C-alpha cells in the first residue's frame, strides 16, 4: 500500500514537470491503474474495476484523441507559482487536518459500518437474493440514484456531442 | 489507419471479440462478482475503440453503425425508467422490483438484471459516440 502511494506521489510530481502532453496523458493513465491497485488492496474490487476501465482505459484514449486535435507541447508558463502553491498547500493542510477526525480504516464502530451499512450487509442477501452487495445497493436500494447517474451520463454525452457538432447532416456543406 | 503494422492489426482483430465476450460476462455476472452495467458498457466501448484505432473508424462503424450507438444512448435510460414504470403497472412503487415476479427475490433479480442492461447500453453508446466524435473531426 505504501509503495503504491509512493508511486502515485512520484507520478503526480512527474506529471507536474512535463511539457509533453502525450507523456502526461500516459502517466495519468498509469496513475489511474495504480489507484485501481490501491482500491483492490482496500477490498473495493468494484471501484477498482471501474477505475481501471474508465480512468486508465477510456479517459486515456479520449484525452489522447483530444490531444491529437490540439498542440502536443505546452508553452512554458511565465506565471509565478508562489500564490497557487500557497493555495494548494493550505487546501492540502486543511484536508489532512480533516482526516484526523475520520475513524480508523476498517473500524467496526465507525458510523459508516454501524447504521445503514450494517443493514445492507445483513439484509441484502435475504431481500434481494443477490450475493454481490455492491450491485444490490446500487441497483436496488439506491435504484433512483443509479437511474439519475445513467441520465447524467446521457445528458453529459448529449452536451459534448452538441459542442463537437457530431451530428452529421446530409445538406451540410462543411461535412467532410 | 495503421496499414503496415501487421501484429497490431491481427492482435486487435483477435482481442476485440474477446473483450466483447468479457463485457457480456461482466454485464451478466454483476450480481455475483465485481462488475455490472457500467463496467460492461465501458468494456464494450473499449473493444470498439481498439478496433477503430487499428482498423479505422469506418471499419469499426461497419460493425456498430453510428446510428446504432446513437440510439443506444437514450435506449438504455428508457429501459431503466421502463422497469420503474413496469413496477408501477404491476402495483408497486417506481423501481420496486419486488412486484415484477411472483416471488420478491425473483422480482429483484429480474429488475436488477434489466436495469443493469439499461445502464450498460447507455454507457456503451455514450463512450462509442464520444470517441467517434473526436476521431471523426478533421485535424
PDB file of C-alpha atoms in Angstrom:
ATOM      1  CA  UNK A   1       0.000   0.000   0.000  1.00  0.00           C
ATOM      2  CA  UNK A   2       2.720   2.468   0.993  1.00  0.00           C
ATOM      3  CA  UNK A   3       4.737   1.503  -2.083  1.00  0.00           C
ATOM      4  CA  UNK A   4       1.741   2.169  -4.339  1.00  0.00           C
ATOM      5  CA  UNK A   5       1.079   5.501  -2.609  1.00  0.00           C
ATOM      6  CA  UNK A   6       4.722   6.442  -3.099  1.00  0.00           C
ATOM      7  CA  UNK A   7       4.477   5.640  -6.804  1.00  0.00           C
ATOM      8  CA  UNK A   8       1.291   7.744  -7.001  1.00  0.00           C
ATOM      9  CA  UNK A   9       3.073  10.735  -5.475  1.00  0.00           C
ATOM     10  CA  UNK A  10       6.085  10.248  -7.752  1.00  0.00           C
ATOM     11  CA  UNK A  11       3.888  10.097 -10.874  1.00  0.00           C
ATOM     12  CA  UNK A  12       1.921  13.187  -9.797  1.00  0.00           C
ATOM     13  CA  UNK A  13       5.182  15.126  -9.377  1.00  0.00           C
ATOM     14  CA  UNK A  14       6.448  13.852 -12.738  1.00  0.00           C
ATOM     15  CA  UNK A  15       3.257  14.998 -14.493  1.00  0.00           C
ATOM     16  CA  UNK A  16       3.722  18.469 -12.974  1.00  0.00           C
ATOM     17  CA  UNK A  17       7.143  18.850 -14.538  1.00  0.00           C
ATOM     18  CA  UNK A  18       6.222  17.556 -18.001  1.00  0.00           C
ATOM     19  CA  UNK A  19       5.688  19.766 -21.037  1.00  0.00           C
ATOM     20  CA  UNK A  20       4.795  16.915 -23.395  1.00  0.00           C
ATOM     21  CA  UNK A  21       1.064  16.238 -23.380  1.00  0.00           C
ATOM     22  CA  UNK A  22       1.253  12.649 -24.600  1.00  0.00           C
ATOM     23  CA  UNK A  23       3.652  11.598 -21.850  1.00  0.00           C
ATOM     24  CA  UNK A  24       1.495  13.360 -19.274  1.00  0.00           C
ATOM     25  CA  UNK A  25      -1.614  11.519 -20.507  1.00  0.00           C
ATOM     26  CA  UNK A  26       0.158   8.157 -20.427  1.00  0.00           C
ATOM     27  CA  UNK A  27       1.415   8.864 -16.903  1.00  0.00           C
ATOM     28  CA  UNK A  28      -2.071   9.835 -15.743  1.00  0.00           C
ATOM     29  CA  UNK A  29      -3.298   6.523 -17.162  1.00  0.00           C
ATOM     30  CA  UNK A  30      -0.660   4.735 -15.096  1.00  0.00           C
ATOM     31  CA  UNK A  31      -1.730   6.851 -12.113  1.00  0.00           C
ATOM     32  CA  UNK A  32      -5.294   5.554 -12.545  1.00  0.00           C
ATOM     33  CA  UNK A  33      -4.113   1.967 -12.842  1.00  0.00           C
ATOM     34  CA  UNK A  34      -2.099   2.309  -9.625  1.00  0.00           C
ATOM     35  CA  UNK A  35      -5.142   3.845  -7.888  1.00  0.00           C
ATOM     36  CA  UNK A  36      -7.091   0.795  -9.011  1.00  0.00           C
ATOM     37  CA  UNK A  37      -4.404  -1.297  -7.299  1.00  0.00           C
ATOM     38  CA  UNK A  38      -4.888   0.734  -4.102  1.00  0.00           C
ATOM     39  CA  UNK A  39      -8.663   0.112  -4.281  1.00  0.00           C
ATOM     40  CA  UNK A  40      -8.072  -3.640  -4.680  1.00  0.00           C
ATOM     41  CA  UNK A  41      -5.885  -3.597  -1.564  1.00  0.00           C
ATOM     42  CA  UNK A  42      -8.796  -1.910   0.266  1.00  0.00           C
ATOM     43  CA  UNK A  43     -11.098  -4.755  -0.914  1.00  0.00           C
ATOM     44  CA  UNK A  44     -13.142  -2.379  -3.100  1.00  0.00           C
ATOM     45  CA  UNK A  45     -12.968  -4.502  -6.242  1.00  0.00           C
ATOM     46  CA  UNK A  46     -15.989  -2.899  -7.903  1.00  0.00           C
ATOM     47  CA  UNK A  47     -14.444   0.560  -7.532  1.00  0.00           C
ATOM     48  CA  UNK A  48     -11.083  -0.755  -8.730  1.00  0.00           C
ATOM     49  CA  UNK A  49     -12.712  -2.321 -11.782  1.00  0.00           C
ATOM     50  CA  UNK A  50     -14.377   0.971 -12.691  1.00  0.00           C
ATOM     51  CA  UNK A  51     -11.203   2.978 -12.081  1.00  0.00           C
ATOM     52  CA  UNK A  52      -9.155   0.626 -14.268  1.00  0.00           C
ATOM     53  CA  UNK A  53     -11.713   0.586 -17.085  1.00  0.00           C
ATOM     54  CA  UNK A  54     -12.679   4.269 -17.059  1.00  0.00           C
ATOM     55  CA  UNK A  55      -9.692   6.083 -15.572  1.00  0.00           C
ATOM     56  CA  UNK A  56      -6.873   4.059 -17.094  1.00  0.00           C
ATOM     57  CA  UNK A  57      -8.690   2.968 -20.237  1.00  0.00           C
ATOM     58  CA  UNK A  58     -11.345   5.187 -21.752  1.00  0.00           C
ATOM     59  CA  UNK A  59     -10.250   8.565 -20.364  1.00  0.00           C
ATOM     60  CA  UNK A  60      -6.682   7.985 -21.519  1.00  0.00           C
ATOM     61  CA  UNK A  61      -7.910   7.273 -25.047  1.00  0.00           C
ATOM     62  CA  UNK A  62     -10.270  10.269 -25.024  1.00  0.00           C
ATOM     63  CA  UNK A  63      -7.505  12.565 -23.739  1.00  0.00           C
ATOM     64  CA  UNK A  64      -5.161  11.280 -26.455  1.00  0.00           C
ATOM     65  CA  UNK A  65      -7.858  11.900 -29.057  1.00  0.00           C
ATOM     66  CA  UNK A  66      -8.261  15.443 -27.701  1.00  0.00           C
ATOM     67  CA  UNK A  67      -4.510  15.964 -27.747  1.00  0.00           C
ATOM     68  CA  UNK A  68      -4.454  14.889 -31.370  1.00  0.00           C
ATOM     69  CA  UNK A  69      -6.615  17.949 -32.126  1.00  0.00           C
ATOM     70  CA  UNK A  70      -4.503  20.415 -30.166  1.00  0.00           C
ATOM     71  CA  UNK A  71      -0.865  21.216 -29.562  1.00  0.00           C
ATOM     72  CA  UNK A  72       1.149  18.412 -28.106  1.00  0.00           C
ATOM     73  CA  UNK A  73       3.555  20.649 -26.221  1.00  0.00           C
ATOM     74  CA  UNK A  74       2.529  23.251 -23.699  1.00  0.00           C
ATOM     75  CA  UNK A  75       4.339  26.557 -23.564  1.00  0.00           C
ATOM     76  CA  UNK A  76       6.448  27.168 -20.504  1.00  0.00           C
ATOM     77  CA  UNK A  77       4.415  29.172 -18.029  1.00  0.00           C
ATOM     78  CA  UNK A  78       5.515  32.692 -17.217  1.00  0.00           C
ATOM     79  CA  UNK A  79       3.283  32.996 -14.158  1.00  0.00           C
ATOM     80  CA  UNK A  80       4.799  32.988 -10.747  1.00  0.00           C
ATOM     81  CA  UNK A  81       3.909  29.799  -8.908  1.00  0.00           C
ATOM     82  CA  UNK A  82       4.021  31.298  -5.403  1.00  0.00           C
ATOM     83  CA  UNK A  83       0.333  32.163  -4.894  1.00  0.00           C
ATOM     84  CA  UNK A  84      -1.053  28.913  -6.388  1.00  0.00           C
ATOM     85  CA  UNK A  85       1.479  26.967  -4.346  1.00  0.00           C
ATOM     86  CA  UNK A  86       0.300  28.632  -1.120  1.00  0.00           C
ATOM     87  CA  UNK A  87      -3.361  27.949  -2.013  1.00  0.00           C
ATOM     88  CA  UNK A  88      -2.613  24.295  -2.771  1.00  0.00           C
ATOM     89  CA  UNK A  89      -0.580  23.832   0.407  1.00  0.00           C
ATOM     90  CA  UNK A  90      -3.321  25.414   2.544  1.00  0.00           C
ATOM     91  CA  UNK A  91      -6.012  23.265   0.922  1.00  0.00           C
ATOM     92  CA  UNK A  92      -3.863  20.181   1.417  1.00  0.00           C
ATOM     93  CA  UNK A  93      -3.243  21.081   5.051  1.00  0.00           C
ATOM     94  CA  UNK A  94      -6.990  21.589   5.613  1.00  0.00           C
ATOM     95  CA  UNK A  95      -7.733  18.189   4.048  1.00  0.00           C
ATOM     96  CA  UNK A  96      -5.090  16.438   6.156  1.00  0.00           C
ATOM     97  CA  UNK A  97      -6.484  18.208   9.235  1.00  0.00           C
ATOM     98  CA  UNK A  98      -9.917  16.871   8.230  1.00  0.00           C
ATOM     99  CA  UNK A  99      -8.661  13.282   8.175  1.00  0.00           C
ATOM    100  CA  UNK A 100      -7.730  13.480  11.886  1.00  0.00           C
ATOM    101  CA  UNK A 101     -11.411  13.301  12.749  1.00  0.00           C
ATOM    102  CA  UNK A 102     -12.048  10.326  10.496  1.00  0.00           C
ATOM    103  CA  UNK A 103     -12.477   6.892  12.066  1.00  0.00           C
ATOM    104  CA  UNK A 104      -9.608   4.483  11.552  1.00  0.00           C
ATOM    105  CA  UNK A 105      -9.780   2.448   8.315  1.00  0.00           C
ATOM    106  CA  UNK A 106     -11.819  -0.690   8.956  1.00  0.00           C
ATOM    107  CA  UNK A 107     -13.036   0.479  12.393  1.00  0.00           C
ATOM    108  CA  UNK A 108     -16.120  -1.639  13.121  1.00  0.00           C
ATOM    109  CA  UNK A 109     -17.515   1.035  15.456  1.00  0.00           C
ATOM    110  CA  UNK A 110     -17.409   3.871  12.932  1.00  0.00           C
ATOM    111  CA  UNK A 111     -20.736   5.342  11.738  1.00  0.00           C
ATOM    112  CA  UNK A 112     -20.492   4.001   8.134  1.00  0.00           C
ATOM    113  CA  UNK A 113     -20.048   0.483   9.482  1.00  0.00           C
ATOM    114  CA  UNK A 114     -22.754   0.771  12.137  1.00  0.00           C
ATOM    115  CA  UNK A 115     -26.030   2.093  10.815  1.00  0.00           C
ATOM    116  CA  UNK A 116     -27.266   1.632   7.273  1.00  0.00           C
ATOM    117  CA  UNK A 117     -24.141  -0.218   6.093  1.00  0.00           C
ATOM    118  CA  UNK A 118     -24.684  -2.960   8.622  1.00  0.00           C
ATOM    119  CA  UNK A 119     -28.291  -3.297   7.487  1.00  0.00           C
ATOM    120  CA  UNK A 120     -27.301  -3.590   3.836  1.00  0.00           C
ATOM    121  CA  UNK A 121     -24.775  -6.319   4.651  1.00  0.00           C
ATOM    122  CA  UNK A 122     -27.238  -8.313   6.742  1.00  0.00           C
ATOM    123  CA  UNK A 123     -30.450  -7.780   4.832  1.00  0.00           C
ATOM    124  CA  UNK A 124     -29.486  -7.550   1.169  1.00  0.00           C
ATOM    125  CA  UNK A 125     -28.818 -11.288   0.612  1.00  0.00           C
ATOM    126  CA  UNK A 126     -32.188 -12.079   2.236  1.00  0.00           C
ATOM    127  CA  UNK A 127     -34.316  -9.449   0.497  1.00  0.00           C
ATOM    128  CA  UNK A 128     -32.687  -9.363  -2.937  1.00  0.00           C
ATOM    129  CA  UNK A 129     -31.100 -12.807  -3.102  1.00  0.00           C
ATOM    130  CA  UNK A 130     -28.004 -11.276  -4.704  1.00  0.00           C
ATOM    131  CA  UNK A 131     -24.545 -12.205  -3.400  1.00  0.00           C
ATOM    132  CA  UNK A 132     -22.792  -9.010  -4.559  1.00  0.00           C
ATOM    133  CA  UNK A 133     -23.815  -6.389  -2.007  1.00  0.00           C
ATOM    134  CA  UNK A 134     -22.442  -3.559  -4.157  1.00  0.00           C
ATOM    135  CA  UNK A 135     -24.775  -4.496  -7.005  1.00  0.00           C
ATOM    136  CA  UNK A 136     -27.706  -4.924  -4.614  1.00  0.00           C
ATOM    137  CA  UNK A 137     -27.154  -1.445  -3.145  1.00  0.00           C
ATOM    138  CA  UNK A 138     -26.537   0.260  -6.482  1.00  0.00           C
ATOM    139  CA  UNK A 139     -29.337  -1.333  -8.434  1.00  0.00           C
ATOM    140  CA  UNK A 140     -31.997  -1.983  -5.830  1.00  0.00           C
ATOM    141  CA  UNK A 141     -31.668   0.063  -2.617  1.00  0.00           C
ATOM    142  CA  UNK A 142     -30.242   3.035  -4.496  1.00  0.00           C
ATOM    143  CA  UNK A 143     -32.058   2.392  -7.765  1.00  0.00           C
ATOM    144  CA  UNK A 144     -33.167   6.034  -8.019  1.00  0.00           C
ATOM    145  CA  UNK A 145     -29.584   7.270  -7.736  1.00  0.00           C
ATOM    146  CA  UNK A 146     -28.385   4.900 -10.422  1.00  0.00           C
ATOM    147  CA  UNK A 147     -31.202   5.953 -12.747  1.00  0.00           C
ATOM    148  CA  UNK A 148     -30.105   9.540 -12.129  1.00  0.00           C
ATOM    149  CA  UNK A 149     -26.491   8.607 -12.887  1.00  0.00           C
ATOM    150  CA  UNK A 150     -27.444   6.941 -16.160  1.00  0.00           C
ATOM    151  CA  UNK A 151     -29.385  10.081 -17.049  1.00  0.00           C
ATOM    152  CA  UNK A 152     -26.385  12.274 -16.139  1.00  0.00           C
ATOM    153  CA  UNK A 153     -24.123  10.168 -18.379  1.00  0.00           C
ATOM    154  CA  UNK A 154     -26.614  10.569 -21.220  1.00  0.00           C
ATOM    155  CA  UNK A 155     -27.029  14.317 -20.640  1.00  0.00           C
ATOM    156  CA  UNK A 156     -23.276  14.900 -20.462  1.00  0.00           C
ATOM    157  CA  UNK A 157     -22.757  12.991 -23.705  1.00  0.00           C
ATOM    158  CA  UNK A 158     -25.510  14.968 -25.434  1.00  0.00           C
ATOM    159  CA  UNK A 159     -23.797  18.163 -24.285  1.00  0.00           C
ATOM    160  CA  UNK A 160     -20.371  17.089 -25.541  1.00  0.00           C
ATOM    161  CA  UNK A 161     -21.773  15.882 -28.860  1.00  0.00           C
ATOM    162  CA  UNK A 162     -23.640  19.149 -29.303  1.00  0.00           C
ATOM    163  CA  UNK A 163     -20.428  21.109 -28.631  1.00  0.00           C
ATOM    164  CA  UNK A 164     -18.421  18.994 -31.066  1.00  0.00           C
ATOM    165  CA  UNK A 165     -21.145  19.182 -33.686  1.00  0.00           C
ATOM    166  CA  UNK A 166     -21.087  15.447 -34.125  1.00  0.00           C
ATOM    167  CA  UNK A 167     -24.474  15.301 -35.756  1.00  0.00           C
ATOM    168  CA  UNK A 168     -23.886  14.841 -39.474  1.00  0.00           C
ATOM    169  CA  UNK A 169     -26.349  16.455 -41.802  1.00  0.00           C
ATOM    170  CA  UNK A 170     -26.592  15.491 -45.428  1.00  0.00           C
ATOM    171  CA  UNK A 171     -27.082  19.058 -46.558  1.00  0.00           C
ATOM    172  CA  UNK A 172     -24.158  20.411 -44.524  1.00  0.00           C
ATOM    173  CA  UNK A 173     -21.531  21.718 -46.981  1.00  0.00           C
ATOM    174  CA  UNK A 174     -18.843  21.641 -44.261  1.00  0.00           C
ATOM    175  CA  UNK A 175     -19.264  17.895 -43.810  1.00  0.00           C
ATOM    176  CA  UNK A 176     -16.001  16.080 -44.599  1.00  0.00           C
TER     177      UNK A 176
ATOM    178  CA  UNK B   1      -5.212   3.689 -40.375  1.00  0.00           C
ATOM    179  CA  UNK B   2      -2.166   1.647 -39.411  1.00  0.00           C
ATOM    180  CA  UNK B   3      -1.625  -0.279 -42.603  1.00  0.00           C
ATOM    181  CA  UNK B   4       1.885  -1.625 -42.133  1.00  0.00           C
ATOM    182  CA  UNK B   5       1.532  -2.782 -38.523  1.00  0.00           C
ATOM    183  CA  UNK B   6       0.550  -6.398 -39.110  1.00  0.00           C
ATOM    184  CA  UNK B   7       0.972  -7.506 -35.488  1.00  0.00           C
ATOM    185  CA  UNK B   8      -1.215  -4.663 -34.193  1.00  0.00           C
ATOM    186  CA  UNK B   9      -3.910  -5.340 -36.769  1.00  0.00           C
ATOM    187  CA  UNK B  10      -4.040  -9.064 -36.073  1.00  0.00           C
ATOM    188  CA  UNK B  11      -3.911  -8.538 -32.312  1.00  0.00           C
ATOM    189  CA  UNK B  12      -6.782  -6.063 -32.449  1.00  0.00           C
ATOM    190  CA  UNK B  13      -8.805  -8.418 -34.609  1.00  0.00           C
ATOM    191  CA  UNK B  14      -8.251 -11.272 -32.147  1.00  0.00           C
ATOM    192  CA  UNK B  15      -8.727  -9.179 -28.986  1.00  0.00           C
ATOM    193  CA  UNK B  16     -11.911  -7.307 -29.906  1.00  0.00           C
ATOM    194  CA  UNK B  17     -14.237 -10.355 -29.792  1.00  0.00           C
ATOM    195  CA  UNK B  18     -12.599 -11.480 -26.540  1.00  0.00           C
ATOM    196  CA  UNK B  19     -13.125  -8.034 -24.977  1.00  0.00           C
ATOM    197  CA  UNK B  20     -16.767  -8.066 -26.070  1.00  0.00           C
ATOM    198  CA  UNK B  21     -17.276 -11.549 -24.669  1.00  0.00           C
ATOM    199  CA  UNK B  22     -15.745 -10.387 -21.375  1.00  0.00           C
ATOM    200  CA  UNK B  23     -18.027  -7.338 -21.446  1.00  0.00           C
ATOM    201  CA  UNK B  24     -21.059  -9.618 -21.780  1.00  0.00           C
ATOM    202  CA  UNK B  25     -19.746 -11.757 -18.911  1.00  0.00           C
ATOM    203  CA  UNK B  26     -19.281  -8.696 -16.697  1.00  0.00           C
ATOM    204  CA  UNK B  27     -22.751  -7.496 -17.689  1.00  0.00           C
ATOM    205  CA  UNK B  28     -24.453 -10.779 -16.885  1.00  0.00           C
ATOM    206  CA  UNK B  29     -22.356 -11.608 -13.836  1.00  0.00           C
ATOM    207  CA  UNK B  30     -22.673  -8.301 -11.978  1.00  0.00           C
ATOM    208  CA  UNK B  31     -24.996  -9.903  -9.423  1.00  0.00           C
ATOM    209  CA  UNK B  32     -22.397 -12.429  -8.360  1.00  0.00           C
ATOM    210  CA  UNK B  33     -18.998 -10.844  -8.862  1.00  0.00           C
ATOM    211  CA  UNK B  34     -17.496  -7.421  -9.309  1.00  0.00           C
ATOM    212  CA  UNK B  35     -18.833  -5.511 -12.255  1.00  0.00           C
ATOM    213  CA  UNK B  36     -22.181  -4.583 -13.677  1.00  0.00           C
ATOM    214  CA  UNK B  37     -23.703  -2.468 -16.380  1.00  0.00           C
ATOM    215  CA  UNK B  38     -21.335   0.484 -16.101  1.00  0.00           C
ATOM    216  CA  UNK B  39     -18.140  -1.531 -16.348  1.00  0.00           C
ATOM    217  CA  UNK B  40     -19.597  -3.760 -19.059  1.00  0.00           C
ATOM    218  CA  UNK B  41     -20.582  -0.745 -21.132  1.00  0.00           C
ATOM    219  CA  UNK B  42     -17.103   0.726 -20.831  1.00  0.00           C
ATOM    220  CA  UNK B  43     -15.512  -2.607 -21.792  1.00  0.00           C
ATOM    221  CA  UNK B  44     -17.771  -2.936 -24.815  1.00  0.00           C
ATOM    222  CA  UNK B  45     -16.799   0.564 -25.930  1.00  0.00           C
ATOM    223  CA  UNK B  46     -13.126  -0.252 -25.283  1.00  0.00           C
ATOM    224  CA  UNK B  47     -13.370  -3.176 -27.711  1.00  0.00           C
ATOM    225  CA  UNK B  48     -14.903  -0.879 -30.318  1.00  0.00           C
ATOM    226  CA  UNK B  49     -12.238   1.799 -29.757  1.00  0.00           C
ATOM    227  CA  UNK B  50      -9.379  -0.712 -30.038  1.00  0.00           C
ATOM    228  CA  UNK B  51     -10.791  -1.942 -33.332  1.00  0.00           C
ATOM    229  CA  UNK B  52     -11.303   1.626 -34.561  1.00  0.00           C
ATOM    230  CA  UNK B  53      -7.799   2.722 -33.553  1.00  0.00           C
ATOM    231  CA  UNK B  54      -6.177  -0.050 -35.569  1.00  0.00           C
ATOM    232  CA  UNK B  55      -8.547  -0.617 -38.476  1.00  0.00           C
ATOM    233  CA  UNK B  56     -10.001   2.855 -38.819  1.00  0.00           C
ATOM    234  CA  UNK B  57     -13.281   4.322 -37.639  1.00  0.00           C
ATOM    235  CA  UNK B  58     -15.030   3.308 -40.859  1.00  0.00           C
ATOM    236  CA  UNK B  59     -14.279  -0.375 -40.348  1.00  0.00           C
ATOM    237  CA  UNK B  60     -15.460  -0.208 -36.732  1.00  0.00           C
ATOM    238  CA  UNK B  61     -18.654   1.581 -37.750  1.00  0.00           C
ATOM    239  CA  UNK B  62     -19.327  -1.219 -40.218  1.00  0.00           C
ATOM    240  CA  UNK B  63     -19.773  -3.412 -37.120  1.00  0.00           C
ATOM    241  CA  UNK B  64     -21.534  -0.903 -34.861  1.00  0.00           C
ATOM    242  CA  UNK B  65     -23.002   1.833 -37.082  1.00  0.00           C
ATOM    243  CA  UNK B  66     -23.062   5.359 -35.649  1.00  0.00           C
ATOM    244  CA  UNK B  67     -26.853   5.297 -35.855  1.00  0.00           C
ATOM    245  CA  UNK B  68     -26.930   2.223 -33.584  1.00  0.00           C
ATOM    246  CA  UNK B  69     -24.635   3.643 -30.903  1.00  0.00           C
ATOM    247  CA  UNK B  70     -26.546   6.922 -31.076  1.00  0.00           C
ATOM    248  CA  UNK B  71     -29.810   5.073 -30.462  1.00  0.00           C
ATOM    249  CA  UNK B  72     -28.219   3.079 -27.647  1.00  0.00           C
ATOM    250  CA  UNK B  73     -27.604   6.239 -25.574  1.00  0.00           C
ATOM    251  CA  UNK B  74     -31.237   7.093 -24.759  1.00  0.00           C
ATOM    252  CA  UNK B  75     -32.434   3.491 -25.177  1.00  0.00           C
ATOM    253  CA  UNK B  76     -30.633   2.341 -22.027  1.00  0.00           C
ATOM    254  CA  UNK B  77     -32.124   5.110 -19.886  1.00  0.00           C
ATOM    255  CA  UNK B  78     -35.550   4.313 -21.375  1.00  0.00           C
ATOM    256  CA  UNK B  79     -35.132   0.624 -20.447  1.00  0.00           C
ATOM    257  CA  UNK B  80     -34.141   1.634 -16.911  1.00  0.00           C
ATOM    258  CA  UNK B  81     -37.077   4.009 -16.462  1.00  0.00           C
ATOM    259  CA  UNK B  82     -39.318   1.477 -18.203  1.00  0.00           C
ATOM    260  CA  UNK B  83     -38.579  -1.039 -15.443  1.00  0.00           C
ATOM    261  CA  UNK B  84     -39.678   1.616 -12.952  1.00  0.00           C
ATOM    262  CA  UNK B  85     -42.971   2.150 -14.755  1.00  0.00           C
ATOM    263  CA  UNK B  86     -43.447  -1.619 -15.200  1.00  0.00           C
ATOM    264  CA  UNK B  87     -43.196  -1.932 -11.423  1.00  0.00           C
ATOM    265  CA  UNK B  88     -45.843   0.789 -11.059  1.00  0.00           C
ATOM    266  CA  UNK B  89     -48.118  -1.006 -13.527  1.00  0.00           C
ATOM    267  CA  UNK B  90     -47.665  -4.188 -11.523  1.00  0.00           C
ATOM    268  CA  UNK B  91     -48.990  -2.357  -8.473  1.00  0.00           C
ATOM    269  CA  UNK B  92     -45.772  -1.360  -6.708  1.00  0.00           C
ATOM    270  CA  UNK B  93     -43.776   1.831  -6.316  1.00  0.00           C
ATOM    271  CA  UNK B  94     -41.483   3.233  -9.025  1.00  0.00           C
ATOM    272  CA  UNK B  95     -38.457   0.887  -9.333  1.00  0.00           C
ATOM    273  CA  UNK B  96     -39.869  -1.500  -6.710  1.00  0.00           C
ATOM    274  CA  UNK B  97     -38.666  -4.779  -8.218  1.00  0.00           C
ATOM    275  CA  UNK B  98     -40.472  -6.965  -5.671  1.00  0.00           C
ATOM    276  CA  UNK B  99     -43.708  -6.894  -7.669  1.00  0.00           C
ATOM    277  CA  UNK B 100     -42.109  -7.823 -11.002  1.00  0.00           C
ATOM    278  CA  UNK B 101     -42.407 -11.573 -10.372  1.00  0.00           C
ATOM    279  CA  UNK B 102     -44.406 -13.914  -8.129  1.00  0.00           C
ATOM    280  CA  UNK B 103     -41.521 -14.180  -5.676  1.00  0.00           C
ATOM    281  CA  UNK B 104     -39.996 -10.882  -4.411  1.00  0.00           C
ATOM    282  CA  UNK B 105     -36.463 -12.323  -4.751  1.00  0.00           C
ATOM    283  CA  UNK B 106     -37.115 -13.336  -8.356  1.00  0.00           C
ATOM    284  CA  UNK B 107     -38.540  -9.893  -8.990  1.00  0.00           C
ATOM    285  CA  UNK B 108     -35.418  -8.272  -7.524  1.00  0.00           C
ATOM    286  CA  UNK B 109     -33.202 -10.455  -9.721  1.00  0.00           C
ATOM    287  CA  UNK B 110     -35.201  -9.664 -12.836  1.00  0.00           C
ATOM    288  CA  UNK B 111     -35.351  -5.938 -12.142  1.00  0.00           C
ATOM    289  CA  UNK B 112     -31.645  -5.654 -11.348  1.00  0.00           C
ATOM    290  CA  UNK B 113     -30.585  -7.593 -14.453  1.00  0.00           C
ATOM    291  CA  UNK B 114     -32.763  -5.464 -16.727  1.00  0.00           C
ATOM    292  CA  UNK B 115     -31.723  -2.098 -15.269  1.00  0.00           C
ATOM    293  CA  UNK B 116     -28.045  -3.147 -15.369  1.00  0.00           C
ATOM    294  CA  UNK B 117     -28.587  -3.935 -19.041  1.00  0.00           C
ATOM    295  CA  UNK B 118     -30.036  -0.453 -19.482  1.00  0.00           C
ATOM    296  CA  UNK B 119     -27.005   1.139 -17.795  1.00  0.00           C
ATOM    297  CA  UNK B 120     -24.656  -0.960 -19.930  1.00  0.00           C
ATOM    298  CA  UNK B 121     -26.385   0.010 -23.186  1.00  0.00           C
ATOM    299  CA  UNK B 122     -26.347   3.718 -22.335  1.00  0.00           C
ATOM    300  CA  UNK B 123     -22.707   3.749 -21.207  1.00  0.00           C
ATOM    301  CA  UNK B 124     -21.517   1.748 -24.227  1.00  0.00           C
ATOM    302  CA  UNK B 125     -23.406   4.041 -26.618  1.00  0.00           C
ATOM    303  CA  UNK B 126     -22.111   7.183 -24.913  1.00  0.00           C
ATOM    304  CA  UNK B 127     -18.466   6.067 -24.888  1.00  0.00           C
ATOM    305  CA  UNK B 128     -18.559   4.935 -28.531  1.00  0.00           C
ATOM    306  CA  UNK B 129     -20.222   8.196 -29.605  1.00  0.00           C
ATOM    307  CA  UNK B 130     -17.758  10.352 -27.671  1.00  0.00           C
ATOM    308  CA  UNK B 131     -14.770   8.546 -29.153  1.00  0.00           C
ATOM    309  CA  UNK B 132     -16.235   8.685 -32.666  1.00  0.00           C
ATOM    310  CA  UNK B 133     -16.946  12.407 -32.299  1.00  0.00           C
ATOM    311  CA  UNK B 134     -13.269  13.049 -31.562  1.00  0.00           C
ATOM    312  CA  UNK B 135     -11.975  10.590 -34.143  1.00  0.00           C
ATOM    313  CA  UNK B 136     -14.259  11.842 -36.914  1.00  0.00           C
ATOM    314  CA  UNK B 137     -13.340  15.522 -36.699  1.00  0.00           C
ATOM    315  CA  UNK B 138     -10.720  16.545 -39.240  1.00  0.00           C
ATOM    316  CA  UNK B 139      -7.453  17.532 -37.611  1.00  0.00           C
TER     317      UNK B 139
END
